[in-house]
mmCIF file with all atom_site columns, C-alpha atoms in Angstrom:
data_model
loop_
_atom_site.group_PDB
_atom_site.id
_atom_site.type_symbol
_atom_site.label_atom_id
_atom_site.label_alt_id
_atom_site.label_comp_id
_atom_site.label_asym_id
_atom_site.label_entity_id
_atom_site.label_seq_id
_atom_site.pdbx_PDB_ins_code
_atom_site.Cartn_x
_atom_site.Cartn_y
_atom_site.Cartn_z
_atom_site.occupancy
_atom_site.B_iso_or_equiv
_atom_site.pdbx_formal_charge
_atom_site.auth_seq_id
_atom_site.auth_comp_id
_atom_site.auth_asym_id
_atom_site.auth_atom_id
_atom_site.pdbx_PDB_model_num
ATOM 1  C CA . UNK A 1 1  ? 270.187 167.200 166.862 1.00 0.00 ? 1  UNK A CA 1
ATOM 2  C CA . UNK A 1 2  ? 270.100 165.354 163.637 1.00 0.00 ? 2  UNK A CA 1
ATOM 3  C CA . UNK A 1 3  ? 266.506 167.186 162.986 1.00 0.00 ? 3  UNK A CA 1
ATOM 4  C CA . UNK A 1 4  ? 268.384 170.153 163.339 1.00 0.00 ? 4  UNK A CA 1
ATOM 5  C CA . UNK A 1 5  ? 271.315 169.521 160.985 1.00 0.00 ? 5  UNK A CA 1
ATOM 6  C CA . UNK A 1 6  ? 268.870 168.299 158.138 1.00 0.00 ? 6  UNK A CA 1
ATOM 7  C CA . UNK A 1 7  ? 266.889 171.957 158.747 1.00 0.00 ? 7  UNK A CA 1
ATOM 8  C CA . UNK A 1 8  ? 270.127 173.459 158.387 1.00 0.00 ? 8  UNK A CA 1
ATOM 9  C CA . UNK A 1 9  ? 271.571 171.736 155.134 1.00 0.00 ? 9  UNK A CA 1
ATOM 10 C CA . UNK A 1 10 ? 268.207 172.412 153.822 1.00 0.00 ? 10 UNK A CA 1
ATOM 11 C CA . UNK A 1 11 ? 268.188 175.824 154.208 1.00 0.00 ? 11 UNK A CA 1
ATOM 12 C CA . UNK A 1 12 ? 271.451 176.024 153.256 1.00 0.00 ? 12 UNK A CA 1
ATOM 13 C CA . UNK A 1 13 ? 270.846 174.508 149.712 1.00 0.00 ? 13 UNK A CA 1
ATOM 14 C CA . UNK A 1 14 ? 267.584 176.924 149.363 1.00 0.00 ? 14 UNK A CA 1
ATOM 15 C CA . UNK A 1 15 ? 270.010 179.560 149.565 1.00 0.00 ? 15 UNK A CA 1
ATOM 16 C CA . UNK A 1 16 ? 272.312 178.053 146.788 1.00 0.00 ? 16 UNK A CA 1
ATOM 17 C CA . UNK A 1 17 ? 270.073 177.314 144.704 1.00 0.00 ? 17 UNK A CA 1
ATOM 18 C CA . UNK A 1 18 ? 268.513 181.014 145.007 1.00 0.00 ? 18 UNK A CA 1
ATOM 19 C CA . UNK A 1 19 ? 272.561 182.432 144.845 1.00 0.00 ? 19 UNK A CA 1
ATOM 20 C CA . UNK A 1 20 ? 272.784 179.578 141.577 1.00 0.00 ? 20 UNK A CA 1
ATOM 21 C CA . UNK A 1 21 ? 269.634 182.110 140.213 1.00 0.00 ? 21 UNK A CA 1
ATOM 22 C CA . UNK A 1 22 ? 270.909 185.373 141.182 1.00 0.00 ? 22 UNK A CA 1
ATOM 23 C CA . UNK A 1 23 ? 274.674 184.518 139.404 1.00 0.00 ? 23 UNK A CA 1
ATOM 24 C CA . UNK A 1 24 ? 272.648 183.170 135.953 1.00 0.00 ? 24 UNK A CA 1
ATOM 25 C CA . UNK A 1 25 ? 270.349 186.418 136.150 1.00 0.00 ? 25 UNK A CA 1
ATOM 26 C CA . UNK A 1 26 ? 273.506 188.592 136.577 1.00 0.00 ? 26 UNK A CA 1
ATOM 27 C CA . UNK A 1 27 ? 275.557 186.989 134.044 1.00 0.00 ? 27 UNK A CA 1
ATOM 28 C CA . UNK A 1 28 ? 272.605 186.749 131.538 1.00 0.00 ? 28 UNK A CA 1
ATOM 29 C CA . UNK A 1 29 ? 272.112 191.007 131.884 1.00 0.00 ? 29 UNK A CA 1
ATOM 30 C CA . UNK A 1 30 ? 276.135 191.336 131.749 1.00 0.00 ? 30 UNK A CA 1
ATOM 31 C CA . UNK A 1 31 ? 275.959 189.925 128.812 1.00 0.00 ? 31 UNK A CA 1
ATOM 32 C CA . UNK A 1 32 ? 273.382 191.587 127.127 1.00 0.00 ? 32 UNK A CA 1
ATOM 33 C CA . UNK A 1 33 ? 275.250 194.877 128.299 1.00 0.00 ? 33 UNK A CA 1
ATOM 34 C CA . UNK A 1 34 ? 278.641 193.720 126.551 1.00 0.00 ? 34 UNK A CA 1
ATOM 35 C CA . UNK A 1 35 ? 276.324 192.680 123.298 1.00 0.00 ? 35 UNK A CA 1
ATOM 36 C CA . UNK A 1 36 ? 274.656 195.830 122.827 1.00 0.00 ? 36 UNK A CA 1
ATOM 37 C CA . UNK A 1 37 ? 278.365 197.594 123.493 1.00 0.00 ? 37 UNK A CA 1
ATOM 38 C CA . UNK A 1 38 ? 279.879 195.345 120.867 1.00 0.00 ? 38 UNK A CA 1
ATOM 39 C CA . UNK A 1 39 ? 276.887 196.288 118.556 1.00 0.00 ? 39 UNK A CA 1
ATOM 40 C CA . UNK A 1 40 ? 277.249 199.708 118.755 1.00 0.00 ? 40 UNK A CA 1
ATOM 41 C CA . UNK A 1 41 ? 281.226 199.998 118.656 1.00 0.00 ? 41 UNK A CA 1
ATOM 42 C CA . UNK A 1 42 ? 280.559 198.054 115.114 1.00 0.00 ? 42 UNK A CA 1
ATOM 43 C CA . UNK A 1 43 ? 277.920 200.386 113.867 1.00 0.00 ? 43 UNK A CA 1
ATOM 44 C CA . UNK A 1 44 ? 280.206 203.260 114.937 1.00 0.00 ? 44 UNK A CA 1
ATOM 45 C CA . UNK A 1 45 ? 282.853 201.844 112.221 1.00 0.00 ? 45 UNK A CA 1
ATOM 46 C CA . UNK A 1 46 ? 285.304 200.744 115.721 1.00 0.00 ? 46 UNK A CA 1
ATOM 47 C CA . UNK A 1 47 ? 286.572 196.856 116.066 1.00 0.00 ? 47 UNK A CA 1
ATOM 48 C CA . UNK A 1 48 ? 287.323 197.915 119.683 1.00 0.00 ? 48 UNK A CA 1
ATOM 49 C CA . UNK A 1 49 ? 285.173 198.040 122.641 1.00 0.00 ? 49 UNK A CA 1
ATOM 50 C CA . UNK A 1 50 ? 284.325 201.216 124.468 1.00 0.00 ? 50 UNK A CA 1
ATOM 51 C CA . UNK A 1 51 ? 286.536 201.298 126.895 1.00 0.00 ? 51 UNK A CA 1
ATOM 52 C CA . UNK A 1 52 ? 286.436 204.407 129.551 1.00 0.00 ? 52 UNK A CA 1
ATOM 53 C CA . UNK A 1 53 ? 288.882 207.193 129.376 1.00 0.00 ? 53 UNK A CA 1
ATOM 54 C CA . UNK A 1 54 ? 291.840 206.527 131.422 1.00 0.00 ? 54 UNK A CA 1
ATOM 55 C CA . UNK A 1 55 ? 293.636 209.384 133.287 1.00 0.00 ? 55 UNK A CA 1
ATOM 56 C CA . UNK A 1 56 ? 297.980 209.545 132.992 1.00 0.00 ? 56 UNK A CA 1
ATOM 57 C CA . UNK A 1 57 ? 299.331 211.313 135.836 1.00 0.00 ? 57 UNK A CA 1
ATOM 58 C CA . UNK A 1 58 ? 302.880 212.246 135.062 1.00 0.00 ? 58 UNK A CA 1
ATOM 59 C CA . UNK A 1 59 ? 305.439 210.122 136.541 1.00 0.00 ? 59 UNK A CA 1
ATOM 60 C CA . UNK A 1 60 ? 306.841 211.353 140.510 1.00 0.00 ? 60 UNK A CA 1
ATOM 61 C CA . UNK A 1 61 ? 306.846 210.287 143.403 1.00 0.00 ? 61 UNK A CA 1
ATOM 62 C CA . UNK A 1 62 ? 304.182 208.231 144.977 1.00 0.00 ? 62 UNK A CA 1
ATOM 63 C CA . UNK A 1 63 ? 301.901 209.880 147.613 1.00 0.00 ? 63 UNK A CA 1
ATOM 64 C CA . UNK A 1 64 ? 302.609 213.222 145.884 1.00 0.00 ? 64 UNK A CA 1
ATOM 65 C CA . UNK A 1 65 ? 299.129 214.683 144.690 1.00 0.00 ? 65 UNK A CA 1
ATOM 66 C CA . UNK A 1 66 ? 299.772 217.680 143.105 1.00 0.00 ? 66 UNK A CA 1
ATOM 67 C CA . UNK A 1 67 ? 296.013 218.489 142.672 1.00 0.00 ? 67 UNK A CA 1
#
């Protein structure tokens, strides 16, 4: 039993430690992404980030889709 339980919190922190890895990976290419985004909205003259186009539907009522 106790065998057991020490595989288990072992393999447990493995996996942590390999999640810990994954998130710094992740958040090291996120922020690459928003760097190079940054750089190029201030070579394009722009303080503001690229942000993507945002669609208004006119105001009615909800569940209506008019297509």
């Amino acid at each position: 039993m106790l065998k057991s339980l020490r595989k288990w919190f072992r393999d447990a922190f493995d996996e942590s430690e390999k999640n810990a890895k994954a998130w710094e990976e992740a958040e090291a290419k996120a922020a690459a992404r928003l760097g190079a985004m940054q750089k190029r909205a201030r070579q394009a003259g722009s303080e503001y980030l690229p942000m993507p186009k945002r669609r208004f539907y006119p105001a009615g009522p909800r569940g209506s889709c008019s297509g």
